[in-house]
Coordinates of C-alpha atoms in Angstrom, one line a residue:
X179 CA 0.0 0.0 0.0
X180 CA 1.2 3.5 -0.8
X181 CA -0.7 4.7 2.3
X182 CA -1.3 3.3 5.8
X183 CA -4.6 1.9 7.0
X184 CA -5.4 4.8 9.3
X185 CA -5.4 7.3 6.5
X186 CA -8.7 5.8 5.2
X187 CA -10.3 8.2 7.7
X188 CA -8.8 11.1 5.8
X189 CA -10.3 10.2 2.5
X190 CA -13.2 12.0 0.9
X191 CA -13.8 9.1 -1.6
X192 CA -12.8 5.4 -1.6
X193 CA -12.8 3.6 -4.9
X194 CA -12.9 -0.1 -4.1
X195 CA -12.4 -2.3 -7.2
X196 CA -12.0 -6.0 -7.4
X197 CA -11.9 -6.3 -3.6
X198 CA -14.6 -7.9 -1.4
X199 CA -13.0 -6.0 1.5
X200 CA -15.3 -6.8 4.4
X201 CA -14.9 -10.6 3.8
X202 CA -11.3 -10.8 2.7
X203 CA -9.8 -8.0 4.7
X204 CA -12.4 -7.5 7.5
X205 CA -10.4 -5.0 9.6
X206 CA -9.8 -2.7 6.7
X207 CA -13.4 -3.2 5.6
X208 CA -14.5 -2.1 9.1
X209 CA -12.3 1.0 8.8
X210 CA -14.0 1.8 5.5
X211 CA -17.5 1.5 7.1
X212 CA -16.3 3.7 10.0
X213 CA -15.1 6.3 7.6
X214 CA -18.6 6.5 6.0
X215 CA -20.3 6.8 9.4
X216 CA -17.9 9.1 11.2
X217 CA -16.3 11.2 8.4
X218 CA -19.0 11.1 5.6
X219 CA -16.5 9.4 3.3
X220 CA -18.1 8.3 0.0
X221 CA -17.4 4.8 -1.4
X222 CA -17.6 3.7 -5.0
X223 CA -17.6 -0.1 -5.3
X224 CA -16.8 -1.7 -8.6
X225 CA -17.4 -5.4 -8.4
X226 CA -19.4 -8.0 -10.4
X227 CA -21.2 -9.1 -7.2
X228 CA -23.2 -7.1 -4.8
X229 CA -20.8 -7.5 -1.9
X230 CA -21.6 -6.3 1.6
X231 CA -19.6 -3.0 1.1
X232 CA -22.2 -2.0 -1.5
X233 CA -24.7 -1.4 1.4
X234 CA -22.4 1.4 2.6
X235 CA -21.5 2.8 -0.9
X236 CA -22.7 5.9 -2.7
X237 CA -22.5 4.0 -6.0
X238 CA -22.1 0.4 -7.2
X239 CA -20.6 -0.3 -10.6
X240 CA -21.4 -3.9 -11.4
X241 CA -19.0 -4.6 -14.3
X242 CA -18.9 -7.9 -16.3
X243 CA -15.9 -10.0 -15.1
X244 CA -12.8 -9.3 -17.2
X245 CA -13.8 -5.8 -18.2
X246 CA -12.1 -3.8 -15.5
X247 CA -9.6 -2.1 -17.9
X248 CA -12.4 -0.8 -20.1
X249 CA -14.2 0.6 -17.0
X250 CA -11.1 2.4 -15.7
X251 CA -10.2 3.9 -19.0
X252 CA -13.7 5.3 -19.3
X253 CA -13.4 6.9 -15.8
X254 CA -10.2 8.5 -17.0
X255 CA -11.9 9.7 -20.2
X256 CA -14.6 11.5 -18.3
X257 CA -12.1 13.1 -15.8
X258 CA -10.0 14.5 -18.7
X259 CA -13.1 15.6 -20.7
X260 CA -14.5 17.5 -17.6
X261 CA -11.1 18.9 -16.7
X262 CA -11.0 17.3 -13.3
X263 CA -7.3 16.4 -13.6
X264 CA -4.6 17.8 -11.3
X265 CA -2.7 19.9 -13.8
X266 CA 0.0 21.0 -11.3
X267 CA 0.7 17.4 -10.2
X268 CA 0.8 16.2 -13.8
X269 CA 3.2 19.0 -14.8
X270 CA 5.7 18.7 -11.9
X271 CA 5.6 15.0 -11.0
X272 CA 4.7 13.0 -14.1
X273 CA 5.6 12.4 -17.7
X274 CA 3.9 11.0 -20.9
X275 CA 0.5 12.4 -19.9
X276 CA -0.3 13.6 -23.4
X277 CA 0.3 10.1 -24.9
X278 CA -2.0 8.6 -22.2
X279 CA -4.7 11.2 -22.7
X280 CA -4.8 10.6 -26.4
X281 CA -5.1 6.8 -25.8
X282 CA -8.4 7.2 -23.9
X283 CA -10.1 9.7 -26.2
X284 CA -12.3 6.9 -27.7
X285 CA -13.0 5.3 -24.3
X286 CA -16.3 7.0 -23.7
X287 CA -18.8 5.9 -21.1
X288 CA -21.0 4.7 -24.0
X289 CA -18.2 2.6 -25.4
X290 CA -17.5 1.1 -21.9
X291 CA -21.2 0.4 -21.3
X292 CA -21.3 -2.0 -24.3
X293 CA -18.2 -3.9 -22.9
X294 CA -18.8 -3.8 -19.1
X295 CA -22.6 -3.7 -18.8
X296 CA -22.3 -0.7 -16.5
X297 CA -24.7 2.2 -17.4
X298 CA -22.9 5.1 -19.0
X299 CA -24.6 7.5 -16.6
X300 CA -23.1 5.5 -13.6
X301 CA -19.7 5.7 -15.2
X302 CA -20.1 9.5 -15.5
X303 CA -21.2 9.8 -11.9
X304 CA -18.4 7.7 -10.6
X305 CA -15.8 9.7 -12.5
X306 CA -17.2 13.0 -11.2
X307 CA -17.3 11.8 -7.6
X308 CA -13.7 10.5 -7.7
X309 CA -12.3 13.3 -9.9
X310 CA -13.9 16.1 -7.8
X311 CA -12.6 14.7 -4.4
X312 CA -9.8 16.6 -2.7
X313 CA -8.5 13.2 -1.4
X314 CA -9.4 9.9 -3.0
X315 CA -8.0 6.5 -2.4
X316 CA -8.1 3.4 -4.6
X317 CA -8.1 -0.1 -3.0
X318 CA -7.9 -3.3 -5.1
X319 CA -7.0 -7.0 -4.7
X320 CA -7.0 -10.1 -6.9
X321 CA -10.3 -9.2 -8.6
X322 CA -8.1 -6.8 -10.5
X323 CA -4.9 -8.8 -10.9
X324 CA -6.0 -12.4 -11.6
X325 CA -6.6 -11.8 -15.2
X326 CA -4.6 -12.2 -18.4
X327 CA -4.7 -8.4 -18.4
X328 CA -3.9 -8.0 -14.7
X329 CA -0.8 -6.0 -15.2
X330 CA -2.6 -3.6 -17.5
X331 CA -5.4 -3.3 -15.0
X332 CA -3.0 -2.1 -12.4
X333 CA -1.3 0.3 -14.8
X334 CA -4.8 1.7 -15.7
X335 CA -5.4 2.3 -12.0
X336 CA -2.0 4.0 -11.6
X337 CA -3.0 6.4 -14.5
X338 CA -6.3 7.2 -12.7
X339 CA -4.4 8.0 -9.5
X340 CA -1.7 10.1 -11.1
X341 CA -4.0 12.2 -13.3
X342 CA -5.9 13.3 -10.2
X343 CA -2.8 13.8 -8.0
X344 CA -4.0 11.3 -5.5
X345 CA -0.6 10.2 -4.3
X346 CA 1.8 11.4 -1.6
X347 CA -0.7 12.6 1.0
X348 CA -2.9 11.0 3.6
X349 CA -6.3 9.8 2.5
X350 CA -5.2 9.0 -1.1
X351 CA -3.0 6.4 -2.7
X352 CA -3.0 3.2 -4.8
X353 CA -3.5 0.5 -2.2
X354 CA -3.2 -3.2 -3.1
X355 CA -4.5 -5.3 -0.2
X356 CA -2.3 -8.3 0.3
X357 CA -3.8 -11.7 0.5
X358 CA -2.0 -13.1 3.6
X359 CA -0.5 -11.8 6.8
X360 CA 3.1 -11.8 5.4
X361 CA 2.7 -11.7 1.6
X362 CA 4.2 -8.2 1.7
X363 CA 7.1 -9.5 3.8
X364 CA 7.7 -12.4 1.5
X365 CA 7.7 -10.1 -1.5
X366 CA 10.1 -7.8 0.3
X367 CA 12.5 -10.6 0.8
X368 CA 12.7 -11.5 -2.9
X369 CA 10.1 -14.3 -3.2
X370 CA 9.7 -13.5 -6.9
X371 CA 11.7 -14.8 -9.8
X372 CA 13.1 -11.5 -10.8
X373 CA 14.1 -10.0 -7.5
X374 CA 16.7 -10.2 -4.7
X375 CA 15.5 -8.8 -1.4
X376 CA 14.3 -5.2 -1.5
X377 CA 13.1 -5.4 -5.2
X378 CA 16.6 -5.3 -6.6
X379 CA 16.6 -7.1 -9.9
X380 CA 18.6 -10.3 -10.3
X381 CA 19.6 -9.2 -13.8
X382 CA 21.1 -5.9 -12.5
X383 CA 24.8 -6.5 -12.3
X384 CA 25.4 -3.9 -9.6
X385 CA 22.7 -5.4 -7.4
X386 CA 23.9 -8.9 -8.0
X387 CA 27.5 -8.0 -7.0
X388 CA 26.2 -6.5 -3.8
X389 CA 24.5 -9.7 -2.8
X390 CA 27.4 -11.8 -3.9
X391 CA 29.6 -9.8 -1.5
X392 CA 27.0 -10.0 1.3
X393 CA 26.4 -13.7 1.0
X394 CA 29.8 -14.9 -0.2
X395 CA 28.5 -16.9 -3.1
X396 CA 28.2 -16.6 -6.9
X397 CA 24.7 -15.7 -8.1
X398 CA 23.0 -16.2 -11.4
X399 CA 21.8 -13.1 -13.2
X400 CA 19.0 -15.0 -15.0
X401 CA 15.5 -14.5 -13.6
X402 CA 13.8 -17.7 -12.5
X403 CA 10.4 -19.2 -13.3
X404 CA 7.1 -17.9 -11.9
X405 CA 5.2 -20.4 -9.8
X406 CA 2.6 -20.7 -12.6
X407 CA 5.4 -21.5 -15.1
X408 CA 6.9 -24.2 -12.8
X409 CA 3.9 -26.5 -13.4
X410 CA 4.6 -27.2 -17.0
X411 CA 8.3 -27.3 -16.2
X412 CA 7.7 -30.2 -13.9
X413 CA 5.7 -32.1 -16.5
X414 CA 8.3 -31.6 -19.2
X415 CA 11.1 -32.6 -16.8
X416 CA 13.1 -29.4 -16.8
X417 CA 12.3 -29.2 -13.0
X418 CA 13.2 -32.5 -11.4
X419 CA 12.8 -31.6 -7.7
X420 CA 10.5 -29.3 -5.8
X421 CA 10.5 -28.0 -2.2
X422 CA 7.1 -26.5 -1.2
X423 CA 7.0 -24.4 2.1
X424 CA 3.6 -23.4 3.5
X425 CA 1.8 -23.6 0.2
X426 CA -0.9 -25.9 -1.2
X427 CA -0.7 -25.4 -4.9
X428 CA -2.5 -28.7 -5.8
X429 CA -5.7 -27.0 -4.5
X430 CA -4.9 -23.3 -5.0
X431 CA -3.6 -23.2 -8.6
X432 CA -5.9 -23.1 -11.6
X433 CA -6.6 -26.0 -13.9
X434 CA -6.2 -28.4 -11.0
X435 CA -6.0 -31.6 -13.1
X436 CA -3.0 -30.1 -14.9
X437 CA -1.4 -29.0 -11.6
X438 CA -1.9 -32.4 -10.0
X439 CA -0.3 -34.0 -13.1
X440 CA 2.7 -31.8 -12.6
X441 CA 3.2 -32.7 -8.9
X442 CA 2.7 -36.4 -9.7
X443 CA 5.3 -36.1 -12.5
X444 CA 8.2 -34.4 -10.7
X445 CA 10.9 -36.8 -9.6
X446 CA 11.3 -35.6 -6.0
X447 CA 8.8 -33.6 -4.0
X448 CA 9.4 -32.2 -0.5
X449 CA 6.5 -30.4 1.4
X450 CA 7.1 -28.4 4.5
X451 CA 3.9 -27.6 6.3
X452 CA 2.0 -27.7 9.5
X453 CA -0.7 -30.2 8.3
X454 CA -0.8 -32.9 5.6
X455 CA -2.2 -30.8 2.8
X456 CA -3.4 -31.9 -0.6
X457 CA 0.1 -31.2 -1.9
X458 CA 1.8 -32.9 1.0
X459 CA -0.2 -36.1 0.2
X460 CA 1.8 -36.4 -3.0
X461 CA 5.2 -35.7 -1.4
X462 CA 8.2 -38.1 -1.2
X463 CA 9.2 -36.3 2.0
X464 CA 7.1 -34.3 4.4
X465 CA 8.8 -31.9 6.9
X466 CA 6.6 -31.0 9.8
X467 CA 6.8 -27.3 10.4
X468 CA 6.0 -25.0 13.3
X469 CA 2.9 -22.8 13.0
X470 CA 2.9 -19.0 13.3
X471 CA 2.5 -19.0 17.1
X472 CA 5.3 -21.5 17.5
X473 CA 8.2 -19.4 16.1
X474 CA 10.1 -16.1 16.3
X475 CA 10.6 -13.6 13.6
X476 CA 8.8 -10.7 11.8
X477 CA 5.8 -10.3 9.6
X478 CA 5.3 -7.3 7.3
X479 CA 1.6 -6.5 6.7
X480 CA -0.2 -4.9 3.9
X481 CA 0.6 -1.3 4.9
X482 CA 4.4 -2.2 4.9
X483 CA 4.4 -2.4 8.7
X484 CA 7.2 -4.7 10.1
X485 CA 6.0 -6.4 13.3
X486 CA 7.6 -8.8 15.7
X487 CA 6.3 -12.3 16.0
X488 CA 7.0 -14.0 19.3
X489 CA 6.8 -17.7 20.1
X490 CA 3.8 -18.3 22.3
X491 CA 3.6 -22.1 22.1
X492 CA 6.0 -25.0 21.7
X493 CA 5.5 -26.9 18.4
X494 CA 4.3 -30.5 18.5
X495 CA 7.0 -33.2 18.9
X496 CA 8.8 -33.7 15.6
X497 CA 8.0 -30.3 14.2
X498 CA 10.7 -27.6 13.7
X499 CA 10.5 -23.9 12.9
X500 CA 11.2 -23.0 9.3
X501 CA 14.6 -21.4 10.0
X502 CA 15.9 -24.5 11.6
X503 CA 14.7 -26.7 8.8
X504 CA 16.3 -24.6 6.2
X505 CA 19.6 -24.4 8.1
X506 CA 19.7 -28.1 8.7
X507 CA 19.2 -28.9 5.1
X508 CA 21.8 -26.3 4.1
X509 CA 24.3 -27.9 6.5
X510 CA 23.7 -31.4 5.0
X511 CA 24.2 -30.0 1.5
X512 CA 27.4 -28.3 2.7
X513 CA 26.0 -24.9 1.8
X514 CA 26.7 -23.2 5.1
X515 CA 29.7 -21.1 6.1
X516 CA 31.9 -21.1 9.2
X517 CA 30.0 -18.3 10.9
X518 CA 26.6 -19.9 10.4
X519 CA 24.7 -21.4 13.4
X520 CA 23.8 -25.0 12.9
X521 CA 20.4 -24.7 14.4
X522 CA 18.0 -21.9 15.3
X523 CA 16.1 -24.1 17.7
X524 CA 17.4 -24.6 21.3
X525 CA 16.6 -28.3 21.0
X526 CA 13.4 -28.4 23.2
X527 CA 11.1 -26.7 20.8
X528 CA 12.0 -23.2 22.0
X529 CA 13.3 -21.0 19.2
X530 CA 16.5 -18.9 19.8
X531 CA 15.4 -15.3 19.6
X532 CA 19.0 -14.1 19.2
X533 CA 19.4 -16.2 16.0
X534 CA 16.1 -14.9 14.6
X535 CA 17.4 -11.4 15.3
X536 CA 20.6 -12.3 13.5
X537 CA 18.6 -13.1 10.4
X538 CA 16.8 -9.8 10.6
X539 CA 20.0 -7.9 11.0
X540 CA 21.2 -9.5 7.7
X541 CA 18.0 -8.2 6.1
X542 CA 18.9 -4.7 7.3
X543 CA 22.3 -5.0 5.6
X544 CA 20.6 -6.3 2.4
X545 CA 17.9 -3.7 2.0
X546 CA 18.5 0.0 3.0
X547 CA 14.7 0.6 3.3
X548 CA 14.7 -1.4 6.6
X549 CA 18.2 -0.5 7.8
X550 CA 16.8 1.6 10.7
X551 CA 14.4 -1.0 12.0
X552 CA 15.8 -3.1 14.9
X553 CA 14.3 -5.7 17.2
X554 CA 14.4 -3.3 20.1
X555 CA 12.5 -0.7 18.2
X556 CA 9.8 -3.3 17.3
X557 CA 9.1 -4.2 21.0
X558 CA 6.0 -2.1 21.3
X559 CA 4.8 -1.1 17.8
X560 CA 5.6 -2.0 14.3
X561 CA 7.5 0.3 11.9
X562 CA 6.6 1.0 8.3
X563 CA 9.3 0.9 5.7
X564 CA 11.1 2.8 4.3
X565 CA 13.0 3.4 7.6
X566 CA 16.6 4.1 6.5
X567 CA 18.1 5.1 9.9
X568 CA 17.5 4.2 13.5
X569 CA 16.4 7.8 14.3
X570 CA 13.8 7.6 11.5
X571 CA 10.2 7.1 12.5
X572 CA 9.1 5.1 9.4
X573 CA 7.0 6.2 6.5
X574 CA 3.2 6.3 6.7
X575 CA 2.7 7.7 3.2
X576 CA 4.9 6.9 0.2
X577 CA 5.9 9.4 -2.6
X578 CA 5.2 12.6 -0.7
X579 CA 8.0 14.4 -2.5
X580 CA 9.3 12.2 -5.3
X581 CA 9.0 8.8 -7.0
X582 CA 11.9 6.3 -7.1
X583 CA 12.4 6.9 -10.8
X584 CA 12.0 10.7 -10.5
X585 CA 8.9 11.4 -12.5
X586 CA 6.0 8.9 -12.5
X587 CA 5.1 7.8 -16.0
X588 CA 1.7 7.4 -17.5
X589 CA 1.2 4.2 -19.4
X590 CA -1.5 3.9 -22.0
X591 CA -3.3 0.5 -21.8
X592 CA -5.7 -1.0 -24.3
X593 CA -8.5 -3.2 -22.9
X594 CA -8.5 -6.8 -24.3
X595 CA -11.0 -9.6 -23.8
X596 CA -10.3 -12.5 -21.3
X597 CA -8.6 -15.5 -22.7
X598 CA -11.8 -17.6 -22.6
X599 CA -15.2 -16.5 -23.7
X600 CA -18.6 -17.9 -23.3
X601 CA -20.3 -19.8 -26.2
X602 CA -23.3 -22.0 -26.8
X603 CA -21.9 -24.9 -24.9
X604 CA -20.5 -22.9 -22.0
X605 CA -22.9 -20.0 -21.7
X606 CA -22.0 -18.7 -18.2
X607 CA -19.1 -16.7 -16.8
X608 CA -17.6 -18.2 -13.7
X609 CA -15.8 -15.9 -11.3
X610 CA -14.1 -17.0 -8.0
X611 CA -13.1 -15.5 -4.7
X612 CA -13.1 -16.0 -0.9
X613 CA -15.7 -16.0 1.9
X614 CA -15.4 -14.5 5.4
X615 CA -15.2 -17.7 7.3
X616 CA -12.5 -19.6 5.3
X617 CA -8.9 -18.8 4.4
X618 CA -7.4 -19.8 1.1
X619 CA -7.4 -23.7 0.9
X620 CA -8.6 -24.1 4.4
X621 CA -5.4 -25.7 5.7
X622 CA -6.1 -24.1 9.1
X623 CA -9.7 -22.8 9.0
X624 CA -11.3 -26.0 7.9
X625 CA -9.9 -27.8 10.9
X626 CA -12.0 -25.5 13.2
X627 CA -15.4 -27.0 13.9
X628 CA -16.6 -23.5 15.1
X629 CA -15.8 -22.0 11.7
X630 CA -17.1 -25.0 9.8
X631 CA -20.4 -24.7 11.6
X632 CA -20.7 -21.0 10.7
X633 CA -19.7 -21.4 7.1
X634 CA -22.3 -22.5 4.5
X635 CA -19.8 -24.6 2.7
X636 CA -19.3 -24.8 -1.1
X637 CA -22.1 -23.3 -3.2
X638 CA -22.5 -21.8 -6.6
X639 CA -24.3 -18.5 -6.8
X640 CA -26.7 -17.8 -9.8
X641 CA -29.0 -15.0 -10.7
X642 CA -32.8 -15.7 -10.2
X643 CA -33.6 -15.0 -13.9
X644 CA -31.1 -17.7 -15.0
X645 CA -32.3 -20.1 -12.4
X646 CA -36.0 -19.7 -13.3
X647 CA -35.1 -20.3 -17.0
X648 CA -33.3 -23.5 -16.0
X649 CA -36.0 -24.4 -13.4
X650 CA -33.4 -24.7 -10.6
X651 CA -34.1 -23.9 -6.9
X652 CA -31.8 -23.0 -4.0
X653 CA -30.3 -26.1 -2.4
X654 CA -30.5 -28.3 -5.4
X655 CA -27.4 -30.1 -6.5
X656 CA -25.9 -28.9 -9.8
X657 CA -22.9 -29.9 -11.9
X658 CA -20.7 -27.0 -13.1
X659 CA -18.4 -27.8 -15.9
X660 CA -15.7 -26.0 -17.9
X661 CA -13.4 -27.1 -20.6
X662 CA -11.1 -28.5 -17.9
X663 CA -13.3 -30.3 -15.4
X664 CA -16.5 -30.6 -13.5
X665 CA -17.7 -30.3 -9.9
X666 CA -21.0 -31.0 -8.2
X667 CA -22.3 -28.7 -5.4
X668 CA -25.5 -27.0 -4.1
X669 CA -26.8 -23.9 -5.8
X670 CA -27.8 -20.6 -4.2
X671 CA -30.2 -18.3 -6.1
X672 CA -29.4 -14.7 -5.3
X673 CA -29.7 -11.3 -6.9
X674 CA -26.2 -10.3 -5.7
X675 CA -24.9 -11.9 -8.9
X676 CA -25.7 -10.6 -12.4
X677 CA -27.4 -12.6 -15.2
X678 CA -25.0 -14.8 -17.1
X679 CA -22.5 -14.9 -14.2
X680 CA -21.8 -17.5 -11.5
X681 CA -19.6 -17.4 -8.4
X682 CA -17.9 -20.2 -6.5
X683 CA -15.4 -19.7 -3.6
X684 CA -12.0 -21.4 -3.8
X685 CA -11.6 -23.0 -0.4
X686 CA -13.3 -26.4 -0.7
X687 CA -11.5 -29.6 -1.7
X688 CA -14.8 -31.5 -2.0
X689 CA -15.9 -29.0 -4.7
X690 CA -12.6 -27.6 -5.9
X691 CA -13.3 -24.7 -8.2
X692 CA -9.8 -24.8 -9.6
X693 CA -10.8 -28.0 -11.4
X694 CA -12.7 -25.5 -13.6
X695 CA -10.5 -22.3 -13.7
X696 CA -8.3 -21.3 -16.6
X697 CA -4.5 -21.3 -16.3
X698 CA -4.0 -18.8 -19.1
X699 CA -1.3 -16.3 -17.9
X700 CA -0.8 -12.6 -17.9
X701 CA 2.1 -12.1 -20.3
X702 CA 4.0 -9.8 -17.9
X703 CA 3.6 -11.0 -14.4
X704 CA 2.5 -14.6 -15.2
X705 CA -0.6 -14.5 -12.9
X706 CA -3.4 -16.9 -14.0
X707 CA -6.9 -15.8 -15.1
X708 CA -8.7 -17.3 -12.1
X709 CA -11.4 -14.7 -12.2
X710 CA -12.9 -15.5 -15.6
X711 CA -13.7 -18.7 -17.4
X712 CA -16.7 -20.1 -19.3
X713 CA -18.9 -22.8 -17.7
X714 CA -22.1 -24.6 -18.1
X715 CA -24.5 -25.5 -15.2
X716 CA -26.7 -28.5 -15.2
X717 CA -29.0 -30.3 -12.7
X718 CA -27.0 -33.1 -11.1
X719 CA -27.9 -36.7 -11.8
X720 CA -29.2 -38.2 -8.5

């Protein structure tokens, strides 16, 4: 996030697009609802489903799945046409505005209505609400990114934010809400095929030399494969061994039959996790790991806040914390060095805080943005990076004075259709997401009986008009099929979903929606198009 969570209260307008915030990020969703009640903040929701946040919104834009880019370009068109742009910000802090403005000349609300299904009048109103606000913030999640045009969608949002000057001050910003408690931290540490820690590119010779000196090893300058590219690499044999830590890709990745084939094909599979997941069931070796409350370290949350994690419980017998597991394997592969500690565990399940702090101090050396954060400073409250020195208080709002590259660049983007379209055989669009009570593949949440009792379980949502035409009633079993697979589950008839669209949550192995989803990839970031595929719905055979 470019801004912190507390600055939501300072916003005049919140544009929430592709994010079911109250269910997937309930604390942030609560802050949004509080802002409406206590500060008269106006919310614009852009989502194919009538999510709970719509009840608190000034306006709901119910776009057809896969048409976000067209909707955003139309908003930009109206803001330019009505001269709601921030000319001073554009002049002093950006470049390539004229090229971008020319690119959206044809993106009228009427043009977008034909693509998105959103009324032109609603697009006009949304653009004027957002463009007229003194402080407006954009929030998005995987409803924007899990498309073959996901990168372009984010670029389009960046254009919208830049043209209105909504960066660098409280109550504004471009704010991606991260999907797990430490996704931001994992990204910061280089868990991406093109980056070393701190978003320093592996193909940058200067950055590579810096890490070679820090670590005392020779490093490749060739970017690796994205997780979605590894699947085919396992099938064709170019990847012979795989080590999975805290991930359940057999259930979470799209086109599940293809994914399972990959993990059944790889010669050697190691899974390190706290439970025997769907992926672990296929492993040659399972390494029992400690859970979040059973280890020391730091998490970095969605607002870039680094926070201490303290061991509250001992792990079960036979389980070790992740640091110890990695170090033990490194030792057995003779990958350690003389100064490395053999184990981070004290031997009785307690984790050595000093050794965890040693790792964090190495992070501080590797990445200047956290150089000023120390364990002692994290004792009471977290600190938001960048924090370059120990007398620095951290950074609530990014880009107050400048951007990393100097001037921010506008990037024209052209909307394109999803990879898979509906046809006579597969007439419905399927979109996917999460629900409040479950978390991802349910490795932890589905083992809680309290949560299971509260959750309705797997269902497919369908609009009443479609259901009446098919003579289907709520609670009946239906079979949903795509070009990749089929699942059978109960149906819920609801007007929260538009005609021609269906929705299934991704948590349930007994009705695994990723048997249906499309693994077509965004050409830039290689994220799969989990939010749009074509399906048919039929009454199940009893």
